[in-house]
Tab-separated table of C-alpha atoms in Angstrom:
chain	number	residue	atom	x	y	z
W	1284	UNK	CA	39.017	-24.927	17.161
W	1285	UNK	CA	41.010	-22.566	19.717
W	1286	UNK	CA	44.320	-24.166	18.860
W	1287	UNK	CA	43.551	-23.555	14.534
W	1288	UNK	CA	43.106	-19.998	15.752
W	1289	UNK	CA	45.904	-19.675	17.637
W	1290	UNK	CA	47.867	-21.423	14.205
W	1291	UNK	CA	46.223	-18.430	12.162
W	1292	UNK	CA	46.906	-15.615	14.333
W	1293	UNK	CA	50.835	-16.908	14.823
W	1294	UNK	CA	51.113	-17.225	10.951
W	1295	UNK	CA	50.243	-13.715	10.518
W	1296	UNK	CA	52.556	-12.435	12.290
W	1297	UNK	CA	50.779	-9.628	13.685
W	1298	UNK	CA	52.650	-7.800	16.264
W	1299	UNK	CA	49.470	-6.577	17.870
W	1300	UNK	CA	47.301	-9.586	17.931
W	1301	UNK	CA	50.226	-11.265	19.220
W	1302	UNK	CA	50.611	-9.200	21.895
W	1303	UNK	CA	47.143	-9.189	22.662
W	1304	UNK	CA	47.023	-12.974	22.858
W	1305	UNK	CA	49.645	-12.795	25.354
W	1306	UNK	CA	48.470	-10.349	27.551
W	1307	UNK	CA	44.666	-12.029	27.399
W	1308	UNK	CA	45.925	-15.276	28.234
W	1309	UNK	CA	47.126	-13.221	31.275
W	1310	UNK	CA	44.499	-12.145	32.069
W	1311	UNK	CA	42.351	-15.134	31.811
W	1312	UNK	CA	44.835	-16.865	33.924
W	1313	UNK	CA	44.455	-14.326	36.999
W	1314	UNK	CA	41.015	-14.029	36.722
W	1315	UNK	CA	40.444	-17.999	37.677
W	1316	UNK	CA	43.054	-18.152	39.651
W	1317	UNK	CA	41.654	-15.020	41.946
W	1318	UNK	CA	38.181	-16.789	41.678
W	1319	UNK	CA	39.129	-20.031	42.484
W	1320	UNK	CA	37.700	-21.335	39.404
W	1321	UNK	CA	38.489	-25.512	39.365
W	1322	UNK	CA	41.735	-26.084	38.070
W	1323	UNK	CA	39.750	-28.769	35.253
W	1324	UNK	CA	37.113	-26.304	34.335
W	1325	UNK	CA	40.295	-23.826	32.288
W	1326	UNK	CA	43.191	-25.940	32.101
W	1327	UNK	CA	41.192	-27.931	28.911
W	1328	UNK	CA	41.119	-24.190	27.124
W	1329	UNK	CA	44.792	-23.348	27.896
W	1330	UNK	CA	46.286	-26.406	26.969
W	1331	UNK	CA	44.583	-25.616	23.468
W	1332	UNK	CA	46.323	-22.420	23.636
W	1333	UNK	CA	49.717	-23.680	24.137
W	1334	UNK	CA	49.263	-26.837	21.930
W	1335	UNK	CA	48.302	-23.811	19.002
W	1336	UNK	CA	51.404	-21.611	20.020
W	1337	UNK	CA	53.939	-24.474	19.694
W	1338	UNK	CA	52.645	-26.223	16.285
W	1339	UNK	CA	52.213	-22.674	14.960
W	1340	UNK	CA	55.888	-21.171	16.203
W	1341	UNK	CA	57.166	-25.092	13.947
W	1342	UNK	CA	55.198	-23.812	11.088
W	1343	UNK	CA	56.647	-20.351	10.801
W	1344	UNK	CA	60.002	-22.051	11.606
W	1345	UNK	CA	59.063	-24.439	8.371
W	1346	UNK	CA	57.518	-21.705	6.418
W	1347	UNK	CA	61.019	-19.333	7.001
W	1348	UNK	CA	63.350	-22.185	5.740
W	1349	UNK	CA	61.249	-22.609	2.474
W	1350	UNK	CA	60.382	-18.505	2.271
W	1351	UNK	CA	64.562	-18.077	2.316
W	1352	UNK	CA	64.767	-19.912	-0.899
W	1353	UNK	CA	61.848	-18.738	-2.606
W	1354	UNK	CA	59.660	-15.461	-3.615
W	1355	UNK	CA	56.608	-16.783	-3.122
W	1356	UNK	CA	53.462	-15.901	-0.915
W	1357	UNK	CA	55.988	-17.185	2.421
W	1358	UNK	CA	58.336	-14.351	1.733
W	1359	UNK	CA	56.212	-12.366	4.265
W	1360	UNK	CA	56.868	-14.108	6.547
W	1361	UNK	CA	60.843	-13.985	5.931
W	1362	UNK	CA	60.588	-10.339	6.056
W	1363	UNK	CA	58.869	-9.379	8.765
W	1364	UNK	CA	61.249	-8.238	10.785
W	1365	UNK	CA	61.898	-5.841	8.305
W	1366	UNK	CA	58.448	-4.619	7.843
W	1367	UNK	CA	57.634	-4.809	11.575
W	1368	UNK	CA	60.974	-1.843	12.250
W	1369	UNK	CA	58.788	-0.227	9.090
W	1370	UNK	CA	55.539	-0.215	11.002
W	1371	UNK	CA	56.754	0.618	14.231
W	1372	UNK	CA	58.490	3.916	13.112
W	1373	UNK	CA	55.146	4.872	11.190
W	1374	UNK	CA	52.750	4.397	13.798
W	1375	UNK	CA	55.630	6.237	16.527
W	1376	UNK	CA	54.680	9.451	14.505
W	1377	UNK	CA	51.177	9.090	13.847
W	1378	UNK	CA	50.957	8.664	17.874
W	1379	UNK	CA	52.807	11.675	18.080
W	1380	UNK	CA	50.567	13.566	15.739
W	1381	UNK	CA	47.851	12.609	17.849
W	1382	UNK	CA	49.324	13.935	20.733
W	1383	UNK	CA	50.102	17.224	19.373
W	1384	UNK	CA	45.867	17.539	18.114
W	1385	UNK	CA	45.298	16.826	21.290
W	1386	UNK	CA	47.159	19.469	23.133
W	1387	UNK	CA	46.227	21.387	20.418
W	1388	UNK	CA	42.820	20.690	20.809
W	1389	UNK	CA	41.669	19.947	24.426
W	1390	UNK	CA	38.270	19.212	23.828
W	1391	UNK	CA	38.957	17.418	20.817
W	1392	UNK	CA	37.940	18.200	17.392
W	1393	UNK	CA	35.219	15.871	17.208
W	1394	UNK	CA	34.679	12.073	16.417
W	1395	UNK	CA	35.408	11.009	13.260
W	1396	UNK	CA	37.715	13.763	12.054
W	1397	UNK	CA	40.958	12.852	12.743
W	1398	UNK	CA	41.472	11.928	9.054
W	1399	UNK	CA	41.022	16.030	8.502
W	1400	UNK	CA	43.451	16.919	11.448
W	1401	UNK	CA	46.292	14.272	11.007
W	1402	UNK	CA	48.511	16.085	8.707
W	1403	UNK	CA	48.344	19.273	10.656
W	1404	UNK	CA	51.678	18.249	12.586
W	1405	UNK	CA	53.271	17.761	9.877
W	1406	UNK	CA	54.979	14.007	10.854
W	1407	UNK	CA	52.514	12.471	8.540
W	1408	UNK	CA	50.390	12.665	5.741
W	1409	UNK	CA	46.825	12.537	6.149
W	1410	UNK	CA	45.780	9.296	7.932
W	1411	UNK	CA	42.461	7.840	8.486
W	1412	UNK	CA	43.423	6.307	12.102
W	1413	UNK	CA	46.591	7.360	14.501
W	1414	UNK	CA	46.539	3.280	14.919
W	1415	UNK	CA	46.468	3.749	18.655
W	1416	UNK	CA	42.892	3.348	19.993
W	1417	UNK	CA	43.345	6.176	23.769
W	1418	UNK	CA	45.561	8.639	22.179
W	1419	UNK	CA	42.859	9.309	18.506
W	1420	UNK	CA	39.806	9.017	20.988
W	1421	UNK	CA	42.467	12.052	23.385
W	1422	UNK	CA	42.401	13.746	19.652
W	1423	UNK	CA	38.876	13.282	18.518
W	1424	UNK	CA	36.972	13.901	21.945
W	1425	UNK	CA	39.538	15.374	24.621
W	1426	UNK	CA	41.210	14.145	27.248
W	1427	UNK	CA	38.052	13.945	29.301
W	1428	UNK	CA	36.513	11.669	27.791
W	1429	UNK	CA	39.711	9.116	27.649
W	1430	UNK	CA	39.658	9.831	31.546
W	1431	UNK	CA	35.616	8.977	31.525
W	1432	UNK	CA	36.493	5.379	29.379
W	1433	UNK	CA	39.188	4.203	31.959
W	1434	UNK	CA	36.787	5.568	35.358
W	1435	UNK	CA	34.376	2.873	33.314
W	1436	UNK	CA	37.127	0.334	32.811
W	1437	UNK	CA	37.891	0.458	36.579
W	1438	UNK	CA	34.141	0.454	37.967
W	1439	UNK	CA	33.739	-2.560	35.363
W	1440	UNK	CA	36.410	-4.205	36.565
W	1441	UNK	CA	34.970	-3.705	40.188
W	1442	UNK	CA	31.559	-5.191	39.432
W	1443	UNK	CA	34.121	-8.401	37.334
W	1444	UNK	CA	35.611	-9.791	40.500
W	1445	UNK	CA	33.059	-8.911	42.964
W	1446	UNK	CA	31.640	-11.955	44.535
W	1447	UNK	CA	33.107	-14.081	41.910
W	1448	UNK	CA	34.592	-16.671	43.987
W	1449	UNK	CA	31.179	-17.390	45.252
W	1450	UNK	CA	30.037	-18.290	41.932
W	1451	UNK	CA	28.929	-21.079	39.592
W	1452	UNK	CA	32.127	-22.493	37.754
W	1453	UNK	CA	29.921	-21.780	34.185
W	1454	UNK	CA	29.559	-18.680	35.525
W	1455	UNK	CA	33.370	-18.200	36.325
W	1456	UNK	CA	34.196	-19.814	33.190
W	1457	UNK	CA	31.945	-17.017	30.998
W	1458	UNK	CA	33.391	-14.017	33.356
W	1459	UNK	CA	37.105	-15.211	32.817
W	1460	UNK	CA	36.695	-15.666	29.080
W	1461	UNK	CA	35.080	-12.174	28.577
W	1462	UNK	CA	37.581	-10.534	30.859
W	1463	UNK	CA	40.669	-12.041	28.839
W	1464	UNK	CA	39.010	-11.167	25.748
W	1465	UNK	CA	38.401	-7.029	26.943
W	1466	UNK	CA	42.062	-7.225	28.208
W	1467	UNK	CA	43.681	-8.175	25.025
W	1468	UNK	CA	41.231	-6.019	22.782
W	1469	UNK	CA	42.866	-3.240	25.135
W	1470	UNK	CA	46.050	-3.980	24.848
W	1471	UNK	CA	44.991	-4.266	20.604
W	1472	UNK	CA	43.781	-0.691	21.155
W	1473	UNK	CA	47.905	0.602	22.062
W	1474	UNK	CA	48.928	-0.029	18.144
W	1475	UNK	CA	45.555	-0.565	16.630
W	1476	UNK	CA	42.356	2.524	16.533
W	1477	UNK	CA	40.281	-0.734	17.046
W	1478	UNK	CA	37.853	1.463	18.852
W	1479	UNK	CA	37.171	3.769	15.749
W	1480	UNK	CA	35.346	0.208	14.416
W	1481	UNK	CA	31.948	-0.029	15.045
W	1482	UNK	CA	31.705	-3.643	14.911
W	1483	UNK	CA	34.663	-4.401	17.206
W	1484	UNK	CA	33.382	-1.087	19.737
W	1485	UNK	CA	30.300	-2.509	20.130
W	1486	UNK	CA	31.023	-5.808	21.169
W	1487	UNK	CA	33.406	-4.877	23.610
W	1488	UNK	CA	30.390	-2.613	25.088
W	1489	UNK	CA	28.309	-5.809	24.879
W	1490	UNK	CA	30.431	-7.657	26.677
W	1491	UNK	CA	30.638	-4.992	29.374
W	1492	UNK	CA	26.868	-5.192	29.822
W	1493	UNK	CA	27.456	-8.907	29.589
W	1494	UNK	CA	29.454	-8.767	32.747
W	1495	UNK	CA	26.653	-6.602	35.081
W	1496	UNK	CA	24.376	-8.775	33.928
W	1497	UNK	CA	26.703	-12.101	35.620
W	1498	UNK	CA	27.878	-10.073	38.692
W	1499	UNK	CA	26.473	-11.303	41.976
W	1500	UNK	CA	24.735	-8.586	42.961
W	1501	UNK	CA	22.924	-8.183	39.507
W	1502	UNK	CA	19.464	-9.440	38.158
W	1503	UNK	CA	20.404	-12.140	35.610
W	1504	UNK	CA	17.056	-11.683	33.085
């Protein structure tokens, strides 16, 4: 399952998704190395990811060669570079607009109101999202909200790592996977407004709560 998901992600050529995968994988390794989780417990999962990356890159290479000689569905793969450049330029203007809005409204414009202010700086047309979770949070809820979120993340990390070396392997694997997922989600938030989507945002905070329950000095119901 892991291998298939990695292959599917690579074939989408989503730059944000690939960024989240890379950073999440590093976070996974950092946690288990610091917690001294037995290698035999987490190496199979990492191996599945590596296999998925190798197979996915091979499929992309083959698909690119086919796409160069056709105008079908594979043309997205061959034109990924030009599309990425266009997307990056548009996102840059969205991010600058979010900064302008947050500066003009230090306490925020209100949750869910970015769409009504997005065109005011004159950099882009009206858009629903800033495609950057943290800048959109600063624009809609103010810089204090962004600081509060950062403080929550730091506090959560304290509970995540505290006493992890002394916990059973099963709990270490659970915490390491959640840590990787949350860090990957946070990295993806640098290029997408993923906190603005109810389900994805809810899952992250449920993960936060699950880690608190699994911390060494907590009562696990």
